[in-house]
Amino acid sequence: MKADIEAKETVKRGTVLVVEDEAIVAADLANKLGHLGYEIVGPTPRGEEAIALAQETRPNLVLMDIRLQGRLDGVEAAAQIRRDCDLPVIFLTAHSDAATLERAKTAEPFGYILKPFEERELDTTIEMARYKHEAEHRLRESEEQLRLITDATPALIGYVDAASLEYRFANREYETWFGRPRQTVVDKTMIQVLGRAAVDQLRPHLERALTGVPVRFEIEASYASGARWVDVHYIPRREAGGRVAGVYELVQDITQRKRTEEALHESREHLALALAGARMGTFEWNVRTKEILWSAYHYVLLGYRPGEVAASFEAWQQRVLPEDRPDLLRKVERALDGTEEYQAEYRVRWPDGSIHWLWVMGRFLIGQRGQTERMLGVTMDITERKPNPEPS
């Protein structure tokens, strides 16, 4: 049992730099700290020596008297140690007057101990200071990780205060969009950063988010840096009592995507006109989902009004003459591996009883995993070429 107690007493809880100009107080401190399991660095009565020892030994904590010998007092020495070494400092002082404590705040200490003090008070203050310093360090690391992630994201990421509509955070992308350092974005209003025209367009969505509802929308906004199509997320942040304190914003530039979509839409419109002029219809079959799409003129070729029935294998088969189905289906099956397209001629019967000859060409598309994914095809009426209707 005695050996266990001695072993525990030899376990060091860390190192403490003692900076105290009174030799008796310094000796008492060293004695108390040693009893608590701490290793002592110093003591020293001078601020200049304290800075040098802190840089050389990197203790876990500094106990610093405010009044010291030499050119620097405890407040000045603590500020430099905090700045250069990032060490927690606890001030020792016999003065509790407001002026002294107010000046000491400028060094951002992690605690105060008024002389004289008990060992228990010393132990508790040191533990709290070390815990606070570790928590602060973890918070800085977390903030740095967040900054790295947000700066690597090609989108605006910001936080806006609900009351003032001022930015409290802005990532690096604001510099790219608006040509100004992000430091000049923080504490500026949305109107000052984005421009009044853009804010007027965004306001209805922002006001909804300020009621506590997450909002996502696409809009062409007239920013101060020019018009852009944007995909905007507004995510409200609530305080513990439920009040909305602010809104996180994630804004992605989708201008290029919108231009591509518009160009694709125009291309499809032109294709549809060209196919209709050539009396051709198109169809698409998603093999995985079984979804089938017909163009408007494909409906017409089968004797339906566009949209009259859902595009389906059954609706198509209902129109195909029974004697033409087997050969047509065999040709489709042979083309399933995607190595070649298929062509066929077959007949359909319209509701009025008339027979129409159709020509079809289709091809299956193979995905990256080697599986058949879709079939695309075109159909054309060739009845006029068949004066004597017979199956091909």
Coordinates of C-alpha atoms in Angstrom, one line a residue:
M1 CA 0.0 0.0 0.0
K2 CA 2.8 2.4 0.9
A3 CA 4.5 1.7 -2.4
D4 CA 1.3 2.5 -4.3
I5 CA 1.0 5.8 -2.5
E6 CA 4.6 6.7 -3.2
A7 CA 4.2 5.8 -6.9
K8 CA 1.1 8.0 -7.2
E9 CA 3.0 10.9 -5.5
T10 CA 5.8 10.7 -8.1
V11 CA 3.4 10.9 -11.1
K12 CA 3.8 14.4 -12.5
R13 CA 0.7 16.3 -13.5
G14 CA 2.6 18.7 -15.7
T15 CA 5.0 21.6 -15.5
V16 CA 4.3 25.1 -14.1
L17 CA 6.4 28.1 -14.7
V18 CA 6.4 30.3 -11.5
V19 CA 7.0 34.0 -12.0
E20 CA 7.0 35.8 -8.6
D21 CA 9.2 38.6 -7.2
E22 CA 8.8 37.7 -3.5
A23 CA 11.1 34.9 -2.6
I24 CA 9.0 33.7 0.3
V25 CA 5.8 33.5 -1.8
A26 CA 7.8 31.8 -4.6
A27 CA 9.0 29.1 -2.2
D28 CA 5.5 28.6 -0.8
L29 CA 4.2 28.2 -4.4
A30 CA 6.9 25.7 -5.3
N31 CA 6.1 23.7 -2.2
K32 CA 2.3 23.7 -2.8
L33 CA 2.8 22.8 -6.5
G34 CA 5.2 20.0 -5.7
H35 CA 2.7 18.6 -3.2
L36 CA 0.0 18.7 -5.9
G37 CA 2.2 16.7 -8.3
Y38 CA 3.5 19.5 -10.6
E39 CA 7.1 20.0 -11.7
I40 CA 8.4 23.5 -11.2
V41 CA 10.1 25.7 -13.8
G42 CA 11.9 28.7 -12.2
P43 CA 10.9 30.5 -10.1
T44 CA 12.0 33.8 -11.6
P45 CA 11.2 37.4 -10.4
R46 CA 11.6 39.0 -13.8
G47 CA 9.3 39.2 -16.8
E48 CA 12.1 39.0 -19.4
E49 CA 13.4 35.8 -17.8
A50 CA 9.9 34.4 -17.7
I51 CA 9.5 34.9 -21.4
A52 CA 12.8 33.2 -22.1
L53 CA 12.0 30.2 -19.8
A54 CA 8.5 29.9 -21.4
Q55 CA 10.0 29.7 -24.9
E56 CA 12.8 27.3 -23.8
T57 CA 10.8 24.8 -21.6
R58 CA 7.2 25.1 -22.9
P59 CA 5.5 24.5 -19.6
N60 CA 1.9 23.5 -19.3
L61 CA 0.9 26.6 -17.4
V62 CA 2.4 29.9 -16.1
L63 CA 1.7 31.4 -12.6
M64 CA 2.5 35.1 -13.0
D65 CA 2.6 37.8 -10.4
I66 CA 1.4 41.1 -11.8
R67 CA 4.2 43.2 -10.1
L68 CA 7.7 42.0 -11.1
Q69 CA 11.3 43.2 -11.0
G70 CA 12.8 44.5 -14.2
R71 CA 11.5 46.4 -17.2
L72 CA 8.4 44.3 -17.9
D73 CA 5.6 43.8 -15.4
G74 CA 3.4 40.6 -15.3
V75 CA 0.7 41.9 -17.7
E76 CA 3.3 42.7 -20.4
A77 CA 5.2 39.4 -19.9
A78 CA 1.9 37.4 -19.9
A79 CA 0.7 39.0 -23.1
Q80 CA 4.0 38.2 -24.9
I81 CA 4.0 34.6 -23.6
R82 CA 0.4 34.2 -24.7
R83 CA 1.2 35.6 -28.1
D84 CA 4.5 33.7 -28.7
C85 CA 4.0 30.4 -26.9
D86 CA 0.2 30.0 -26.6
L87 CA 0.4 29.1 -22.9
P88 CA -2.3 29.6 -20.3
V89 CA -1.4 32.2 -17.7
I90 CA -2.9 32.6 -14.2
F91 CA -2.2 35.9 -12.5
L92 CA -1.1 36.1 -8.9
T93 CA -1.9 39.4 -7.2
A94 CA -2.5 40.9 -3.8
H95 CA -4.5 43.7 -5.5
S96 CA -8.1 43.1 -6.3
D97 CA -8.9 46.7 -7.3
A98 CA -10.9 47.2 -10.5
A99 CA -8.1 49.2 -12.3
T100 CA -5.5 46.4 -11.8
L101 CA -7.9 43.6 -12.9
E102 CA -9.1 45.7 -15.9
R103 CA -5.5 46.1 -17.1
A104 CA -4.8 42.4 -16.5
K105 CA -7.7 41.5 -18.9
T106 CA -5.7 42.8 -21.8
A107 CA -3.3 39.8 -21.5
E108 CA -6.3 37.4 -21.7
P109 CA -5.4 35.4 -18.6
F110 CA -7.0 32.0 -17.8
G111 CA -7.7 32.9 -14.2
Y112 CA -6.7 34.9 -11.1
I113 CA -5.5 33.9 -7.6
L114 CA -5.6 36.5 -4.9
K115 CA -2.8 36.3 -2.3
P116 CA -2.9 34.7 0.2
F117 CA -4.4 31.5 -1.1
E118 CA -4.9 27.9 -0.1
E119 CA -3.6 24.8 -1.8
R120 CA -7.1 23.7 -2.8
E121 CA -7.8 27.0 -4.4
L122 CA -4.5 26.8 -6.3
D123 CA -5.3 23.3 -7.5
T124 CA -8.8 24.1 -8.7
T125 CA -7.7 27.3 -10.5
I126 CA -4.9 25.5 -12.3
E127 CA -7.3 22.6 -13.4
M128 CA -9.9 25.0 -14.7
A129 CA -7.3 27.0 -16.6
R130 CA -5.8 23.9 -18.2
Y131 CA -9.2 22.6 -19.2
K132 CA -10.2 26.0 -20.6
H133 CA -7.0 26.3 -22.6
E134 CA -7.4 22.7 -24.0
A135 CA -11.0 23.5 -24.9
E136 CA -9.9 26.7 -26.6
H137 CA -7.2 24.9 -28.5
R138 CA -9.7 22.3 -29.7
L139 CA -12.1 25.0 -30.8
R140 CA -9.4 26.7 -32.8
E141 CA -8.5 23.5 -34.5
S142 CA -12.2 22.9 -35.3
E143 CA -12.6 26.4 -36.6
E144 CA -9.4 26.0 -38.8
Q145 CA -10.8 22.7 -40.2
L146 CA -14.1 24.4 -40.9
R147 CA -12.3 27.3 -42.6
L148 CA -10.2 24.9 -44.8
I149 CA -13.4 23.0 -45.8
T150 CA -15.4 26.1 -46.6
D151 CA -12.6 27.7 -48.5
A152 CA -12.2 24.6 -50.6
T153 CA -15.9 24.7 -51.6
P154 CA -16.6 26.4 -54.9
A155 CA -19.7 28.1 -53.6
L156 CA -20.5 31.1 -51.3
I157 CA -20.8 30.0 -47.7
G158 CA -21.7 32.6 -45.2
Y159 CA -23.6 33.4 -42.1
V160 CA -26.0 36.4 -41.8
D161 CA -27.2 37.9 -38.5
A162 CA -31.0 37.9 -38.3
A163 CA -31.3 41.3 -36.7
S164 CA -28.9 43.4 -38.7
L165 CA -28.6 41.2 -41.9
E166 CA -24.9 41.7 -41.6
Y167 CA -22.4 39.0 -42.5
R168 CA -20.6 37.3 -39.5
F169 CA -18.8 34.8 -41.6
A170 CA -17.8 34.6 -45.3
N171 CA -15.6 32.0 -47.1
R172 CA -12.9 32.7 -49.7
E173 CA -15.4 32.4 -52.6
Y174 CA -16.7 35.9 -51.8
E175 CA -13.4 37.2 -52.9
T176 CA -13.8 35.5 -56.3
W177 CA -17.4 36.6 -56.8
F178 CA -17.1 40.2 -55.6
G179 CA -13.4 41.1 -56.0
R180 CA -13.0 42.1 -52.4
P181 CA -11.2 40.6 -49.4
R182 CA -13.5 38.5 -47.3
Q183 CA -12.5 40.5 -44.2
T184 CA -14.3 43.4 -45.8
V185 CA -17.5 41.3 -46.1
V186 CA -17.8 40.5 -42.4
D187 CA -19.9 43.1 -40.5
K188 CA -21.2 44.5 -43.8
T189 CA -24.9 44.2 -44.7
M190 CA -26.2 42.0 -47.5
I191 CA -27.1 45.1 -49.5
Q192 CA -23.5 46.4 -49.1
V193 CA -22.0 43.1 -50.3
L194 CA -24.5 41.7 -52.8
G195 CA -26.1 44.9 -54.1
R196 CA -29.7 46.2 -53.5
A197 CA -31.1 44.6 -56.7
A198 CA -30.0 41.1 -55.7
V199 CA -31.2 41.5 -52.1
D200 CA -34.6 42.6 -53.3
Q201 CA -34.9 39.5 -55.4
L202 CA -33.7 37.2 -52.6
R203 CA -35.7 39.0 -49.8
P204 CA -38.9 36.8 -50.0
H205 CA -36.9 33.6 -49.6
L206 CA -34.7 35.1 -46.9
E207 CA -37.7 36.3 -44.9
R208 CA -39.1 32.8 -45.0
A209 CA -35.9 31.4 -43.7
L210 CA -35.9 34.0 -40.9
T211 CA -39.2 32.4 -39.7
G212 CA -37.3 29.2 -39.1
V213 CA -38.0 27.3 -42.3
P214 CA -35.1 26.0 -44.4
V215 CA -35.4 27.3 -48.0
R216 CA -33.9 26.2 -51.3
F217 CA -34.5 27.9 -54.7
E218 CA -33.0 28.8 -58.0
I219 CA -33.0 32.3 -59.3
E220 CA -31.3 34.6 -61.7
A221 CA -30.0 37.3 -59.4
S222 CA -28.6 40.7 -60.4
Y223 CA -25.5 40.8 -58.1
A224 CA -23.2 43.8 -57.8
S225 CA -20.6 41.7 -59.8
G226 CA -23.1 40.8 -62.5
A227 CA -26.2 38.6 -63.2
R228 CA -25.8 35.0 -62.3
W229 CA -28.1 32.0 -62.1
V230 CA -27.7 30.6 -58.5
D231 CA -28.9 27.6 -56.5
V232 CA -29.5 29.0 -53.0
H233 CA -29.8 27.3 -49.6
Y234 CA -30.9 29.3 -46.6
I235 CA -30.6 27.3 -43.3
P236 CA -31.9 29.1 -40.2
R237 CA -29.9 28.8 -36.9
R238 CA -32.0 28.8 -33.7
E239 CA -30.9 29.7 -30.2
A240 CA -31.8 27.6 -27.2
G241 CA -35.0 29.5 -26.7
G242 CA -36.1 28.9 -30.3
R243 CA -35.5 32.4 -31.6
V244 CA -33.8 32.5 -35.1
A245 CA -30.4 34.1 -34.5
G246 CA -29.3 34.0 -38.1
V247 CA -29.2 32.2 -41.4
Y248 CA -26.5 30.1 -43.0
E249 CA -26.3 30.6 -46.8
L250 CA -24.9 28.2 -49.4
V251 CA -25.0 29.7 -52.9
Q252 CA -23.8 27.9 -56.0
D253 CA -23.3 29.5 -59.4
I254 CA -25.3 27.4 -61.9
T255 CA -25.2 29.9 -64.8
Q256 CA -23.3 27.4 -67.0
R257 CA -25.7 24.6 -66.2
K258 CA -28.7 26.8 -67.0
R259 CA -27.2 27.9 -70.3
T260 CA -26.5 24.2 -71.2
E261 CA -30.1 23.3 -70.3
E262 CA -31.5 26.2 -72.4
A263 CA -29.3 25.1 -75.3
L264 CA -30.4 21.5 -74.9
H265 CA -34.0 22.6 -74.8
E266 CA -33.6 24.6 -78.0
S267 CA -31.9 21.7 -79.6
R268 CA -34.7 19.3 -78.7
E269 CA -37.3 21.8 -80.0
H270 CA -35.4 22.0 -83.3
L271 CA -35.1 18.2 -83.5
A272 CA -38.8 17.8 -82.7
L273 CA -39.7 20.1 -85.6
A274 CA -37.3 18.4 -88.0
L275 CA -38.7 14.9 -87.1
A276 CA -42.3 16.1 -87.4
G277 CA -41.5 17.6 -90.8
A278 CA -40.0 14.2 -91.8
R279 CA -43.0 12.4 -90.3
M280 CA -40.8 10.6 -87.8
G281 CA -41.4 9.9 -84.1
T282 CA -38.9 9.0 -81.4
F283 CA -39.1 6.7 -78.4
E284 CA -36.9 5.8 -75.4
W285 CA -37.1 2.8 -73.1
N286 CA -35.2 2.8 -69.8
V287 CA -34.5 -0.9 -69.3
R288 CA -33.8 -0.6 -65.6
T289 CA -36.8 1.4 -64.6
K290 CA -39.1 0.2 -67.4
E291 CA -40.1 3.8 -68.1
I292 CA -41.0 4.5 -71.8
L293 CA -41.1 7.9 -73.4
W294 CA -42.7 8.7 -76.8
S295 CA -42.5 11.9 -78.8
A296 CA -45.8 13.5 -79.8
Y297 CA -45.5 12.3 -83.4
H298 CA -44.8 8.8 -82.2
Y299 CA -48.2 8.7 -80.7
V300 CA -49.7 9.9 -84.1
L301 CA -47.8 7.1 -85.9
L302 CA -49.5 4.5 -83.7
G303 CA -52.9 6.1 -84.2
Y304 CA -53.1 7.8 -80.8
R305 CA -53.6 11.4 -79.9
P306 CA -50.5 12.7 -78.1
G307 CA -50.8 11.8 -74.4
E308 CA -54.0 9.9 -75.0
V309 CA -52.5 6.8 -73.3
A310 CA -49.4 6.2 -71.1
A311 CA -46.5 5.2 -73.3
S312 CA -46.0 1.5 -72.7
F313 CA -45.2 -1.8 -74.3
E314 CA -48.8 -2.8 -74.0
A315 CA -50.1 0.3 -75.8
W316 CA -47.6 -0.3 -78.6
Q317 CA -48.4 -4.0 -78.9
Q318 CA -52.1 -3.2 -79.1
R319 CA -51.6 -1.5 -82.4
V320 CA -49.1 -4.0 -84.0
L321 CA -50.6 -6.7 -86.2
P322 CA -50.3 -10.1 -84.4
E323 CA -48.6 -11.7 -87.4
D324 CA -45.8 -9.0 -87.4
R325 CA -45.0 -9.2 -83.7
P326 CA -42.7 -12.3 -83.6
D327 CA -40.2 -11.2 -86.2
L328 CA -40.1 -7.7 -84.7
L329 CA -39.5 -8.9 -81.2
R330 CA -36.7 -11.3 -82.4
K331 CA -34.9 -8.4 -84.0
V332 CA -35.1 -6.4 -80.8
E333 CA -33.8 -9.3 -78.7
R334 CA -30.8 -9.8 -81.0
A335 CA -29.8 -6.1 -80.5
L336 CA -29.9 -6.3 -76.7
D337 CA -26.2 -6.6 -76.3
G338 CA -25.7 -3.2 -77.9
T339 CA -23.3 -4.3 -80.5
E340 CA -25.6 -3.4 -83.4
E341 CA -28.7 -1.5 -84.1
Y342 CA -31.9 -3.1 -85.3
Q343 CA -34.2 -2.2 -88.2
A344 CA -37.6 -3.5 -89.1
E345 CA -40.8 -2.9 -91.0
Y346 CA -44.1 -3.7 -89.4
R347 CA -47.8 -2.9 -89.6
V348 CA -50.1 -1.2 -87.2
R349 CA -53.9 -1.0 -87.2
W350 CA -55.5 2.4 -86.2
P351 CA -58.8 2.7 -84.4
D352 CA -60.5 3.5 -87.8
G353 CA -59.4 0.1 -89.1
S354 CA -56.8 1.4 -91.5
I355 CA -53.5 -0.4 -91.8
H356 CA -50.2 1.6 -91.8
W357 CA -46.7 0.5 -92.5
L358 CA -44.0 1.7 -90.1
W359 CA -40.2 1.5 -90.3
V360 CA -38.2 1.5 -87.0
M361 CA -34.6 1.8 -86.2
G362 CA -33.3 1.4 -82.6
R363 CA -30.2 0.8 -80.6
F364 CA -29.6 -0.3 -77.0
L365 CA -27.1 1.7 -75.0
I366 CA -24.7 -0.1 -72.6
G367 CA -23.6 1.5 -69.3
Q368 CA -20.1 1.6 -67.7
R369 CA -20.8 -1.7 -65.9
G370 CA -21.5 -3.5 -69.2
Q371 CA -25.3 -3.7 -68.6
T372 CA -28.0 -2.6 -71.0
E373 CA -29.4 0.6 -69.7
R374 CA -31.6 2.2 -72.4
M375 CA -33.0 1.8 -75.9
L376 CA -33.3 4.8 -78.2
G377 CA -35.2 4.6 -81.5
V378 CA -37.0 6.4 -84.4
T379 CA -40.1 5.4 -86.3
M380 CA -41.3 6.6 -89.7
D381 CA -44.5 6.0 -91.7
I382 CA -43.7 4.3 -95.0
T383 CA -47.2 3.4 -96.0
E384 CA -46.9 5.3 -99.3
R385 CA -44.0 3.0 -100.3
K386 CA -46.2 -0.1 -99.8
P387 CA -48.9 -0.2 -102.5
N388 CA -49.6 -3.8 -101.6
P389 CA -49.4 -4.1 -97.8
E390 CA -47.7 -7.3 -96.8
P391 CA -45.5 -7.9 -93.7
S392 CA -41.7 -7.7 -94.2

